Amino acid sequence: MLSDHNRKEFLATPQLVRFDFVSGTNGFEPTLLIKADVVVLKYLTRGVRLQLMIAQTHGHRLIYSLIVHDDPTSPGVIWSVLEREEERQALLGVAEGKPLQVFLFNELAINVAWAEIQVAVAGNRLGSLAAYAGLGKFDHSSVVATIDDIYPRLRDGEVDDPTMLLIDLPAVSEWNRVRNLLITNRSGVSEVDLFHFDEGRQQEKLVIWLADNLHPDVIIDQPQIMKGGRFRELTDIILSYSGGTFIFESKALTLLNRPELPDRTKLSSNISASIEKAFKQLKGAARQIRDGATICDLAGREHEVERTQPIHAIILVPDLSLLPPKFGFDMMVEFVKATGGYLHILDPSELLRVVGIAEELVRRSESQTITPMTALDSRFIQRAETCVEAQSLNVEIITRFKAAS
C-alpha cells in the first residue's frame, strides 16, 4: 500500500518513479516505486533492458530516472527529483549494496507486481551524490529539458562528469504477481491482474474500477442484444443515468504472449488499426441504442438506458502517446453526423483524470443537484469542445483548482 503522500502524487501523475526507505522483513529496505501505463509495465515484466540514471542539477538537487528500452531509437524515461530524506536513504542503501525492492503500480496507482534485485554499483559516486543532495519540494517542470539532454550524452559516452551516473539494472527473472479484487457497489467482484492471459479484458476492468464510485443508474459489463436469433455483444461496457449514456470499446495491445517483444513503432501501427475497428463498433452500438434495441446483461436481465441525449462513445487505448498528435478528428465528425453523439479517445490515465476531476467538482459544489455522473457528462462535453479546437481526438486536459481562501 502506498503511503498517503506517495498515493496523492501517484494518482496525480501519469508516470513517475520514487525511491523510498521502507520497513520490510529485513528492517528498512531501499525501495523503488514505479508508476506507469500498462504498456510500460508489460515491457518491464517481459525483461526489457533497464538503466538507472542519476544526475545533479540546479545546485545540489538530484534527478533520478528509470530508462526503459522499449524502443531502439527513443527509450522511455520515467523520472523524479529527489525531495525527501527517505529517498536519500534508499539511494545510500543501494550504494552500500543492499537489495532493492521494486514495486510496479498501474494507472490507478494499484500495486500489480513486485520483485527484489541486486544492483551492482561501481565506486562511491552514487553514495556521494545522494549524501550531498538537496531536499525539499521542487518544480519538476523546470528540469524537463535537462532530462532530454543528459541521457543521450551519457548513452553516447560524451560525458565523464562526476555529477552524472548511468547504472545498468539486472533483468528480473520472475516477478511476484499481485492480484487485486474490488467488491463493487452492486456486490460484484472485479479483478485486476497484470499477468492475466486476457489482456484486453483487463483493460476493461479498469473502467469498472473507475466507474464504481460514480454511481451510475445502470452499469453493464459486456452488454448483449438479440440479433439473428441469439445474443451478441453490443459493446464492452455501458454506463447510463437519467442525463445520458456512455459506451466504451476497449482496445488493448497483446504483449505478454508474443514470442518477440515489439518496439513502440509496431505498437503504434497495431493500435491505429484497432481504433478504426472500435469506431465502427461504437457507431453501430450507438445506432442500436438510439433505435430502441433491448439491452441485457450476461445473465439475460433486461436493462433500460437513457436514449434521448447524445451518447458519449469512448475508445479506450493503452497509451495515447502511441498516437500522432493530430489524430481521429475525421472520425469524430463522421460519428456526430451518423449518431448525433460524441466520440472520444482516452487511455486509462486520461480516464482517471476525467473521473477524478468530476468527483472533485461534486465535492466543491454548493448545489445538491450535481452528481458524479452529471459532472462526468460535463467534463466529456468540455473535452469534445477541446478536441474540436485542436482538430484532434488525441488531447490531454489538465484542470487545476484554486486553493480555498
Coordinates of C-alpha atoms in Angstrom, one line a residue:
M1 CA 0.0 0.0 0.0
L2 CA 1.3 3.5 -0.9
S3 CA 1.8 6.0 1.9
D4 CA -0.6 9.0 1.8
H5 CA 1.9 11.4 0.3
N6 CA 3.0 8.9 -2.4
R7 CA -0.6 7.9 -3.2
K8 CA -1.6 11.5 -3.9
E9 CA 1.4 12.0 -6.2
F10 CA 0.9 8.7 -7.9
L11 CA -2.8 9.4 -8.6
A12 CA -1.9 12.9 -10.0
T13 CA 1.0 11.9 -12.2
P14 CA 0.7 9.6 -15.2
Q15 CA 4.2 8.1 -14.9
L16 CA 6.9 8.5 -12.2
V17 CA 9.4 6.7 -10.1
R18 CA 10.0 7.3 -6.4
F19 CA 12.7 5.8 -4.1
D20 CA 11.6 5.2 -0.6
F21 CA 13.1 3.6 2.6
V22 CA 10.5 1.2 3.9
S23 CA 10.4 -1.2 6.9
G24 CA 10.3 -4.7 5.5
T25 CA 11.1 -8.2 6.6
N26 CA 14.8 -7.4 6.9
G27 CA 14.5 -4.0 8.5
F28 CA 14.5 -0.8 6.5
E29 CA 14.9 -1.6 2.8
P30 CA 15.7 0.5 -0.3
T31 CA 12.6 0.5 -2.4
L32 CA 11.8 1.7 -5.9
L33 CA 8.2 2.5 -6.7
I34 CA 7.3 2.7 -10.4
K35 CA 4.0 4.0 -11.7
A36 CA 3.5 3.6 -15.5
D37 CA 0.8 2.7 -18.0
V38 CA 0.1 -0.9 -18.7
V39 CA 2.2 -1.0 -21.9
V40 CA 5.4 0.1 -20.0
L41 CA 4.6 -2.3 -17.1
K42 CA 4.4 -5.2 -19.6
Y43 CA 7.7 -4.3 -21.1
L44 CA 9.1 -4.4 -17.6
T45 CA 7.7 -7.8 -16.8
R46 CA 9.0 -9.1 -20.2
G47 CA 12.5 -8.3 -19.1
V48 CA 13.3 -5.3 -21.3
R49 CA 16.7 -3.7 -20.6
L50 CA 16.6 -1.1 -17.8
Q51 CA 19.0 1.5 -16.6
L52 CA 19.1 3.9 -13.6
M53 CA 20.3 7.5 -14.4
I54 CA 21.4 9.8 -11.7
A55 CA 22.3 13.5 -12.3
Q56 CA 22.9 16.6 -10.3
T57 CA 21.2 19.7 -11.4
H58 CA 20.2 23.2 -10.2
G59 CA 22.9 23.3 -7.5
H60 CA 22.7 20.1 -5.4
R61 CA 19.3 18.8 -6.5
L62 CA 19.4 15.3 -7.8
I63 CA 17.4 13.8 -10.6
Y64 CA 16.9 10.1 -10.8
S65 CA 15.4 8.3 -13.8
L66 CA 14.5 4.8 -14.9
I67 CA 15.4 4.3 -18.6
V68 CA 13.1 1.7 -20.2
H69 CA 14.5 0.4 -23.5
D70 CA 11.1 -0.2 -25.1
D71 CA 12.2 1.4 -28.4
P72 CA 15.6 1.2 -30.1
T73 CA 15.8 4.9 -31.0
S74 CA 13.8 6.6 -28.3
P75 CA 13.7 4.7 -24.9
G76 CA 11.2 5.7 -22.3
V77 CA 12.4 7.8 -19.4
I78 CA 10.4 7.9 -16.1
W79 CA 11.9 10.3 -13.5
S80 CA 11.7 12.3 -10.3
V81 CA 13.6 14.9 -8.4
L82 CA 14.8 13.7 -5.0
E83 CA 12.8 15.6 -2.3
R84 CA 12.7 13.6 0.9
E85 CA 15.2 12.1 3.3
E86 CA 13.7 8.6 2.7
E87 CA 14.7 8.8 -0.9
R88 CA 18.3 9.8 0.0
Q89 CA 18.5 6.8 2.4
A90 CA 17.2 4.5 -0.2
L91 CA 20.0 5.6 -2.7
L92 CA 22.6 5.3 0.1
G93 CA 21.4 1.8 0.8
V94 CA 21.7 0.8 -2.9
A95 CA 25.2 2.3 -2.9
E96 CA 26.1 0.1 0.1
G97 CA 25.0 -3.0 -1.8
K98 CA 21.6 -3.6 -0.1
P99 CA 19.0 -5.4 -2.2
L100 CA 16.5 -3.1 -3.9
Q101 CA 12.7 -3.9 -3.6
V102 CA 10.9 -2.9 -6.8
F103 CA 7.1 -2.4 -6.9
L104 CA 5.0 -1.8 -10.0
F105 CA 1.8 0.4 -10.0
N106 CA -0.7 0.7 -12.8
E107 CA -2.6 3.8 -13.9
L108 CA -4.9 3.6 -10.9
A109 CA -1.9 3.5 -8.5
I110 CA -2.7 -0.1 -7.7
N111 CA 0.3 -2.4 -7.0
V112 CA 0.3 -5.2 -9.6
A113 CA 3.8 -6.8 -9.1
W114 CA 7.0 -6.7 -7.1
A115 CA 10.5 -8.1 -7.2
E116 CA 13.9 -7.9 -5.5
I117 CA 17.0 -7.1 -7.4
Q118 CA 20.7 -6.6 -6.6
V119 CA 22.1 -3.5 -8.2
A120 CA 25.9 -3.5 -9.0
V121 CA 27.3 -0.1 -8.3
A122 CA 30.9 0.6 -9.1
G123 CA 32.8 3.1 -7.0
N124 CA 31.4 5.5 -4.5
R125 CA 29.9 8.1 -6.8
L126 CA 26.2 7.2 -6.1
G127 CA 26.7 7.4 -2.4
S128 CA 28.4 10.8 -2.7
L129 CA 25.7 12.2 -5.0
A130 CA 23.0 11.0 -2.6
A131 CA 24.8 12.2 0.5
Y132 CA 25.1 15.8 -0.7
A133 CA 21.7 16.1 -2.5
G134 CA 19.4 18.9 -1.5
L135 CA 15.9 18.2 -0.2
G136 CA 12.5 19.8 -0.3
K137 CA 9.8 20.4 -2.8
F138 CA 10.9 21.1 -6.3
D139 CA 9.3 22.3 -9.6
H140 CA 9.7 19.3 -11.8
S141 CA 8.7 21.2 -14.9
S142 CA 11.9 23.3 -14.7
V143 CA 14.2 20.3 -15.4
V144 CA 12.3 18.6 -18.3
A145 CA 14.8 19.9 -20.9
T146 CA 17.7 18.8 -18.7
I147 CA 16.4 15.2 -18.7
D148 CA 16.1 15.3 -22.5
D149 CA 19.7 16.5 -22.7
I150 CA 21.5 14.3 -20.2
Y151 CA 20.6 10.8 -21.2
P152 CA 21.8 10.9 -24.9
R153 CA 25.1 12.4 -23.8
L154 CA 25.6 9.7 -21.1
R155 CA 24.5 6.9 -23.5
D156 CA 26.9 8.0 -26.2
G157 CA 29.8 8.3 -23.8
E158 CA 30.3 12.1 -24.4
V159 CA 30.2 12.9 -20.7
D160 CA 32.7 11.9 -18.0
D161 CA 31.2 14.0 -15.3
P162 CA 31.3 13.1 -11.6
T163 CA 27.8 14.7 -11.2
M164 CA 26.2 12.1 -13.6
L165 CA 25.9 8.3 -13.4
L166 CA 24.3 5.6 -15.6
I167 CA 23.8 2.2 -14.0
D168 CA 22.6 -1.0 -15.7
L169 CA 19.9 -2.8 -13.7
P170 CA 19.8 -6.6 -13.7
A171 CA 17.0 -8.4 -15.5
V172 CA 14.2 -9.7 -13.3
S173 CA 13.8 -13.4 -13.8
E174 CA 10.5 -13.6 -12.1
W175 CA 8.0 -11.0 -10.9
N176 CA 5.8 -11.7 -7.9
R177 CA 2.2 -11.4 -9.1
V178 CA -0.3 -9.2 -7.2
R179 CA -3.9 -9.9 -7.9
N180 CA -6.4 -7.2 -6.8
L181 CA -10.1 -7.7 -6.2
L182 CA -12.7 -4.9 -6.0
I183 CA -16.1 -5.6 -4.4
T184 CA -18.3 -3.2 -6.4
N185 CA -21.2 -1.2 -5.1
R186 CA -23.5 -3.7 -6.7
S187 CA -21.8 -6.6 -4.8
G188 CA -20.0 -7.8 -7.9
V189 CA -16.3 -8.8 -7.9
S190 CA -13.9 -7.2 -10.4
E191 CA -10.3 -8.4 -10.6
V192 CA -7.2 -6.5 -11.9
D193 CA -4.3 -8.8 -12.7
L194 CA -1.4 -7.5 -14.9
F195 CA -0.4 -11.1 -15.9
H196 CA -3.9 -12.3 -16.9
F197 CA -3.9 -14.0 -20.3
D198 CA -6.8 -11.9 -21.5
E199 CA -5.1 -8.6 -21.7
G200 CA -8.0 -6.8 -23.4
R201 CA -10.4 -7.9 -20.6
Q202 CA -8.0 -6.5 -18.0
Q203 CA -8.2 -3.0 -19.6
E204 CA -12.0 -3.2 -19.5
K205 CA -11.8 -4.0 -15.8
L206 CA -10.1 -0.6 -15.2
V207 CA -13.3 1.1 -16.4
I208 CA -15.3 -0.9 -13.9
W209 CA -13.0 0.2 -11.1
L210 CA -13.2 3.8 -12.1
A211 CA -16.9 3.8 -12.7
D212 CA -17.9 2.2 -9.4
N213 CA -17.7 5.5 -7.3
L214 CA -19.6 7.4 -10.0
H215 CA -22.8 5.6 -9.0
P216 CA -24.5 5.4 -12.5
D217 CA -28.1 4.2 -12.6
V218 CA -27.0 1.4 -14.9
I219 CA -23.6 -0.3 -15.4
I220 CA -23.5 -3.3 -17.7
D221 CA -20.3 -5.3 -18.3
Q222 CA -20.4 -6.9 -21.8
P223 CA -24.0 -5.8 -22.6
Q224 CA -25.9 -8.0 -25.0
I225 CA -28.6 -7.5 -27.7
M226 CA -30.7 -10.1 -29.6
K227 CA -29.6 -10.3 -33.2
G228 CA -30.1 -13.1 -35.7
G229 CA -31.9 -15.2 -33.1
R230 CA -29.1 -15.1 -30.5
F231 CA -27.5 -12.7 -28.1
R232 CA -24.5 -10.7 -29.4
E233 CA -22.2 -8.3 -27.5
L234 CA -23.2 -4.7 -28.2
T235 CA -20.1 -3.1 -26.8
D236 CA -17.7 -3.7 -23.9
I237 CA -19.3 -1.5 -21.1
I238 CA -22.3 0.7 -20.8
L239 CA -22.9 3.4 -18.1
S240 CA -26.2 5.2 -18.0
Y241 CA -28.0 7.7 -15.8
S242 CA -31.0 10.0 -16.3
G243 CA -29.0 12.6 -18.2
G244 CA -27.2 10.3 -20.7
T245 CA -25.4 7.2 -21.7
F246 CA -21.7 6.3 -22.1
I247 CA -20.5 3.3 -24.1
F248 CA -16.9 2.0 -24.0
E249 CA -14.9 0.0 -26.5
S250 CA -11.6 -1.1 -25.1
K251 CA -8.7 -1.9 -27.5
A252 CA -5.7 -3.3 -25.7
L253 CA -2.3 -4.5 -27.0
T254 CA -1.1 -8.1 -26.6
L255 CA 2.4 -8.1 -25.2
L256 CA 2.7 -10.9 -22.7
N257 CA 2.1 -13.7 -25.2
R258 CA 4.2 -12.5 -28.1
P259 CA 7.3 -14.6 -28.8
E260 CA 9.2 -11.4 -29.6
L261 CA 8.7 -8.1 -27.9
P262 CA 7.7 -5.4 -30.5
D263 CA 9.0 -1.9 -30.4
R264 CA 6.7 1.1 -29.9
T265 CA 6.6 1.8 -33.6
K266 CA 5.0 -1.5 -34.2
L267 CA 2.6 -1.0 -31.3
S268 CA 1.5 2.4 -32.8
S269 CA 0.6 0.6 -36.1
N270 CA -1.3 -2.0 -34.2
I271 CA -3.4 0.4 -32.1
S272 CA -4.3 2.6 -35.1
A273 CA -5.9 -0.4 -36.8
S274 CA -7.7 -1.3 -33.6
I275 CA -9.1 2.2 -33.2
E276 CA -10.7 2.0 -36.7
K277 CA -12.4 -1.2 -35.7
A278 CA -13.6 0.3 -32.4
F279 CA -15.0 3.3 -34.2
K280 CA -17.2 1.1 -36.4
Q281 CA -18.3 -0.9 -33.4
L282 CA -19.3 2.1 -31.4
K283 CA -21.1 3.8 -34.3
G284 CA -23.2 0.6 -34.7
A285 CA -23.8 0.4 -30.9
A286 CA -24.9 4.0 -30.7
R287 CA -27.4 3.4 -33.5
Q288 CA -28.8 0.3 -31.8
I289 CA -29.3 2.2 -28.6
R290 CA -30.9 5.2 -30.3
D291 CA -33.3 2.8 -32.2
G292 CA -34.5 1.2 -29.1
A293 CA -32.8 -2.2 -29.1
T294 CA -33.4 -4.3 -25.9
I295 CA -30.2 -4.4 -23.9
C296 CA -29.4 -7.3 -21.5
D297 CA -26.6 -8.3 -19.2
L298 CA -24.8 -11.6 -19.4
A299 CA -27.4 -13.2 -17.2
G300 CA -30.1 -12.2 -19.6
R301 CA -31.6 -9.5 -17.4
E302 CA -33.0 -6.6 -19.3
H303 CA -31.8 -3.0 -18.5
E304 CA -33.2 0.3 -19.6
V305 CA -30.7 3.0 -20.6
E306 CA -31.2 6.7 -21.4
R307 CA -31.7 7.1 -25.2
T308 CA -32.7 10.7 -25.8
Q309 CA -29.5 12.6 -25.1
P310 CA -26.4 12.5 -27.3
I311 CA -24.3 9.4 -26.5
H312 CA -20.7 9.6 -25.3
A313 CA -18.7 6.9 -27.1
I314 CA -15.3 6.2 -25.7
I315 CA -12.4 4.3 -27.3
L316 CA -10.1 3.2 -24.5
V317 CA -6.5 2.6 -25.7
P318 CA -3.5 1.7 -23.5
D319 CA -1.4 4.8 -24.2
L320 CA -2.3 8.0 -26.0
S321 CA 1.4 8.6 -26.7
L322 CA 1.3 5.8 -29.3
L323 CA -0.9 8.0 -31.5
P324 CA 0.2 11.0 -33.5
P325 CA -0.7 14.4 -32.0
K326 CA -3.2 15.1 -34.8
F327 CA -5.4 12.0 -34.9
G328 CA -9.1 11.0 -35.4
F329 CA -10.8 14.3 -36.0
D330 CA -12.4 13.0 -39.2
M331 CA -13.8 10.0 -37.2
M332 CA -15.3 12.5 -34.7
V333 CA -17.1 14.4 -37.4
E334 CA -18.4 11.3 -39.0
F335 CA -19.6 10.0 -35.6
V336 CA -21.6 13.2 -35.0
K337 CA -23.2 13.0 -38.4
A338 CA -24.1 9.3 -38.0
T339 CA -25.3 9.3 -34.4
G340 CA -25.6 12.8 -33.1
G341 CA -23.2 11.7 -30.3
Y342 CA -19.7 12.5 -29.1
L343 CA -16.6 10.3 -29.9
H344 CA -13.6 10.3 -27.5
I345 CA -10.3 8.5 -27.4
L346 CA -8.7 8.1 -23.9
D347 CA -6.1 5.9 -22.2
P348 CA -6.6 4.8 -18.6
S349 CA -4.5 7.7 -17.2
E350 CA -6.6 10.3 -19.0
L351 CA -9.8 8.5 -18.0
L352 CA -8.7 8.6 -14.4
R353 CA -8.0 12.3 -14.7
V354 CA -11.5 12.9 -16.1
V355 CA -13.2 10.9 -13.4
G356 CA -11.1 12.5 -10.7
I357 CA -12.0 16.0 -11.8
A358 CA -15.7 15.0 -11.9
E359 CA -15.5 13.8 -8.3
E360 CA -13.7 16.9 -7.3
L361 CA -16.4 19.1 -8.9
V362 CA -19.0 17.4 -6.8
R363 CA -17.0 17.8 -3.6
R364 CA -16.6 21.6 -4.3
S365 CA -20.2 22.2 -5.5
E366 CA -22.6 24.0 -3.2
S367 CA -25.5 22.6 -5.2
Q368 CA -27.1 19.3 -4.2
T369 CA -28.2 18.6 -7.8
I370 CA -24.7 17.9 -9.2
T371 CA -24.0 14.2 -9.1
P372 CA -20.8 12.4 -10.2
M373 CA -22.4 11.3 -13.4
T374 CA -23.6 14.9 -14.3
A375 CA -20.1 16.2 -13.6
L376 CA -18.6 13.4 -15.7
D377 CA -21.0 14.3 -18.5
S378 CA -20.0 18.0 -18.4
R379 CA -16.3 17.0 -18.4
F380 CA -16.7 14.9 -21.5
I381 CA -18.6 17.7 -23.3
Q382 CA -15.8 20.1 -22.5
R383 CA -13.3 17.5 -23.7
A384 CA -15.2 17.3 -27.0
E385 CA -15.1 21.1 -27.4
T386 CA -11.3 21.0 -26.8
C387 CA -11.0 18.3 -29.5
V388 CA -12.8 20.5 -32.0
E389 CA -10.5 23.4 -31.2
A390 CA -7.4 21.1 -31.5
Q391 CA -8.8 19.3 -34.6
S392 CA -7.7 16.1 -32.9
L393 CA -9.1 13.4 -30.6
N394 CA -5.6 12.9 -29.0
V395 CA -5.8 15.6 -26.3
E396 CA -4.9 15.7 -22.6
I397 CA -6.7 18.2 -20.4
I398 CA -5.2 19.4 -17.1
T399 CA -7.5 21.1 -14.7
R400 CA -6.2 23.0 -11.7
F401 CA -8.3 24.2 -8.8
K402 CA -7.5 27.3 -6.8
A403 CA -6.8 26.7 -3.2
A404 CA -9.6 27.6 -0.8
S405 CA -9.1 31.0 0.7

